[in-house]
Coordinates of C-alpha atoms in Angstrom, one line a residue:
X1 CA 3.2 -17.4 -5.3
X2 CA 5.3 -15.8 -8.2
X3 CA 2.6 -16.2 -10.5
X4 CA 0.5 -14.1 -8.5
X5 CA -0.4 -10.3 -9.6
X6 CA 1.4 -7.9 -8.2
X7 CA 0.4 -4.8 -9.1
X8 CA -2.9 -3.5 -11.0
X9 CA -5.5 -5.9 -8.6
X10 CA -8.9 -4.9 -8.9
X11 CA -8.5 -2.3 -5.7
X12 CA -5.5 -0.9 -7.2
X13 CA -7.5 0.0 -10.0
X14 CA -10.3 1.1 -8.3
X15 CA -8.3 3.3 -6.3
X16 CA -6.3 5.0 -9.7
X17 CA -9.4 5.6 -11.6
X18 CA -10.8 7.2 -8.4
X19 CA -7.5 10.1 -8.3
X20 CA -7.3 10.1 -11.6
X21 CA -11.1 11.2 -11.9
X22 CA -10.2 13.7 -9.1
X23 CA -7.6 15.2 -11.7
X24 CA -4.9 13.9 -9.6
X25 CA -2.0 12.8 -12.0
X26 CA 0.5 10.0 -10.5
X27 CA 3.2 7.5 -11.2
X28 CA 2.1 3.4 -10.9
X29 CA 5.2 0.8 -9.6
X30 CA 7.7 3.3 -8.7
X31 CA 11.1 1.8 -7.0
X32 CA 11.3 2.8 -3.8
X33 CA 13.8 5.4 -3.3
X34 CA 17.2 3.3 -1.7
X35 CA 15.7 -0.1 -2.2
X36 CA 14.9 -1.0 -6.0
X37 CA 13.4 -4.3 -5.0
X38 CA 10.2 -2.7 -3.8
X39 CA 7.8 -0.6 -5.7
X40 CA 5.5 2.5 -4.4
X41 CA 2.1 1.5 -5.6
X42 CA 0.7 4.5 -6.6
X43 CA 3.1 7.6 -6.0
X44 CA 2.9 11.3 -6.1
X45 CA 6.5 12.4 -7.0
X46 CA 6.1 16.0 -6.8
X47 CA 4.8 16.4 -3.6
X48 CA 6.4 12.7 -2.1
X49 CA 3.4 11.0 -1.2
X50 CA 3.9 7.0 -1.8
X51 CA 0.1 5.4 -1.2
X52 CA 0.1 1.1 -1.2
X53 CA -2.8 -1.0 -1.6
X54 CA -2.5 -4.2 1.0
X55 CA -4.0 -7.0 0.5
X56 CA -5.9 -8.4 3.4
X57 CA -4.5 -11.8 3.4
X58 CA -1.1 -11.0 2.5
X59 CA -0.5 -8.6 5.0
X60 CA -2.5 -9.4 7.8
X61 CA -6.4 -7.4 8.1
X62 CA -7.4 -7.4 11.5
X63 CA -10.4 -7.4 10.4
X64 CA -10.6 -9.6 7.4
X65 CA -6.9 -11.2 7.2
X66 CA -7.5 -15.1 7.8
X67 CA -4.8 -17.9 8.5
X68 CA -4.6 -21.4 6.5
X69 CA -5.3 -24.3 8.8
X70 CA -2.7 -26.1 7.2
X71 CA 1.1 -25.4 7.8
X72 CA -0.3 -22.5 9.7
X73 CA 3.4 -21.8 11.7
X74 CA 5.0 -20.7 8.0
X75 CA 1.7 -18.4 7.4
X76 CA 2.1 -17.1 10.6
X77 CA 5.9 -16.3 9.9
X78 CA 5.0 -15.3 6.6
X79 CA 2.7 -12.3 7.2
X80 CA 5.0 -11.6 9.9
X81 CA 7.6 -10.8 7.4
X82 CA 5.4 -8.8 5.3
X83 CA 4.3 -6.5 8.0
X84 CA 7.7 -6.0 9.4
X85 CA 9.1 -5.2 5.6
X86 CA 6.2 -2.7 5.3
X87 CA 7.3 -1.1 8.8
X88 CA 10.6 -0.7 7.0
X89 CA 9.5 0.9 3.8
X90 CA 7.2 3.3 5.5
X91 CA 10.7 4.2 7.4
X92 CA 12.6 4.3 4.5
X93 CA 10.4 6.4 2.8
X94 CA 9.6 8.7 5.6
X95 CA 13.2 9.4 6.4
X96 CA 13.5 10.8 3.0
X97 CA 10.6 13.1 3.9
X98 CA 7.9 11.1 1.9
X99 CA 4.6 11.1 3.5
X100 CA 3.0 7.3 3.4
X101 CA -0.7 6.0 2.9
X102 CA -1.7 3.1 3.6
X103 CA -5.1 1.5 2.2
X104 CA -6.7 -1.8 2.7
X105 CA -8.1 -3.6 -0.1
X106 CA -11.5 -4.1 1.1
X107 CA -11.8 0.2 2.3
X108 CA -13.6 1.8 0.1
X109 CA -11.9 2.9 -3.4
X110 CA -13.8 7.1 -2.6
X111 CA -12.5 7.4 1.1
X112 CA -9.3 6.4 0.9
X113 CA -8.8 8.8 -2.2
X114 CA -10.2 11.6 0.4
X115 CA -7.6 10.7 2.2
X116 CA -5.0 10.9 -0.5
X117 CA -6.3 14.1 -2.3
X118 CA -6.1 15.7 1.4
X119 CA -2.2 15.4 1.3
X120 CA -1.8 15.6 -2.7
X121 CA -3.4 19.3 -2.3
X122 CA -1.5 20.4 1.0
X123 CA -4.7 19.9 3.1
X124 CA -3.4 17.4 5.7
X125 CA -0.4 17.4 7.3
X126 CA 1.4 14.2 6.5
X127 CA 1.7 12.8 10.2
X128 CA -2.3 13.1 10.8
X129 CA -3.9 10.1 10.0
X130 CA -2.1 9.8 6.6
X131 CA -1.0 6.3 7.2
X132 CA -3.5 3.2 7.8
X133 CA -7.2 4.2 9.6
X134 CA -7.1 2.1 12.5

C-alpha cells in the first residue's frame, strides 16, 4: 500500500484543471493545520476552504465502495479507520474555522467544482451542503 499514489490521481487532476480553468488559484498537499501527517488535497488558504478527493474503495462509497472477499475483517477495520480519521480532520479543520469539501472520486470533476467555486467566491455559506452530497 505505500507504493500507491497519493496525491495527483486522475480525479484529483480532473478536479484542479476544472478550478483552475474557473480562475480559481489554490494550493495542492497542504499540511493540515495541527497535524503535519495529513495533507489538504486541494486548499484555498485565503478564504480556508480545504476540499479532498476520496477514493471510493479506500474510504468506503456507499455507492461504489466494495469489500475484498478475502481477509475481509481487516478491510472492514481498515476503511473503518479511514472514515473515522477523516471525521477527525474535518473537525480539526473546522474548529479552526476552515470550511471542508468533500468529493467522491467517481462525482463528476464540473459539479463538484460548483460546489467549491460557491464557497471560494462567498456564495455558500460553509455549513450548507459544503461537505459530502449525500
Amino acid at each position: 500500500m505505500s507504493t500507491l499514489a497519493r496525491g495527483d490521481t486522475a480525479p484529483e487532476m480532473a478536479l484542479r484543471r476544472e478550478l483552475h480553468r474557473r480562475g480559481l488559484r489554490y494550493r495542492v498537499q497542504l499540511h493540515v493545520p495541527g497535524n503535519r501527517r495529513r495533507r489538504i488535497d486541494v486548499a484555498f488558504t485565503r478564504v480556508k476552504v480545504a476540499v479532498f478527493v476520496d477514493g471510493c474503495f479506500w474510504h468506503g462509497c456507499p455507492d461504489h465502495g466494495h469489500r475484498p472477499a478475502t481477509n475481509r475483517e481487516w478491510w472492514d477495520w481498515k476503511i473503518q479507520r479511514n472514515r473515522e480519521r477523516d471525521a477527525d480532520t474535518n473537525t480539526l479543520l473546522e474548529s479552526q474555522g476552515w470550511a471542508v469539501v468533500r468529493v467522491w472520486e467517481h462525482e463528476d470533476a464540473r459539479a463538484a467544482a460548483d460546489r467549491i467555486e460557491l464557497l471560494v467566491r462567498g456564495d455558500l455559506s460553509p455549513g450548507a451542503g459544503a461537505t459530502r452530497p449525500s
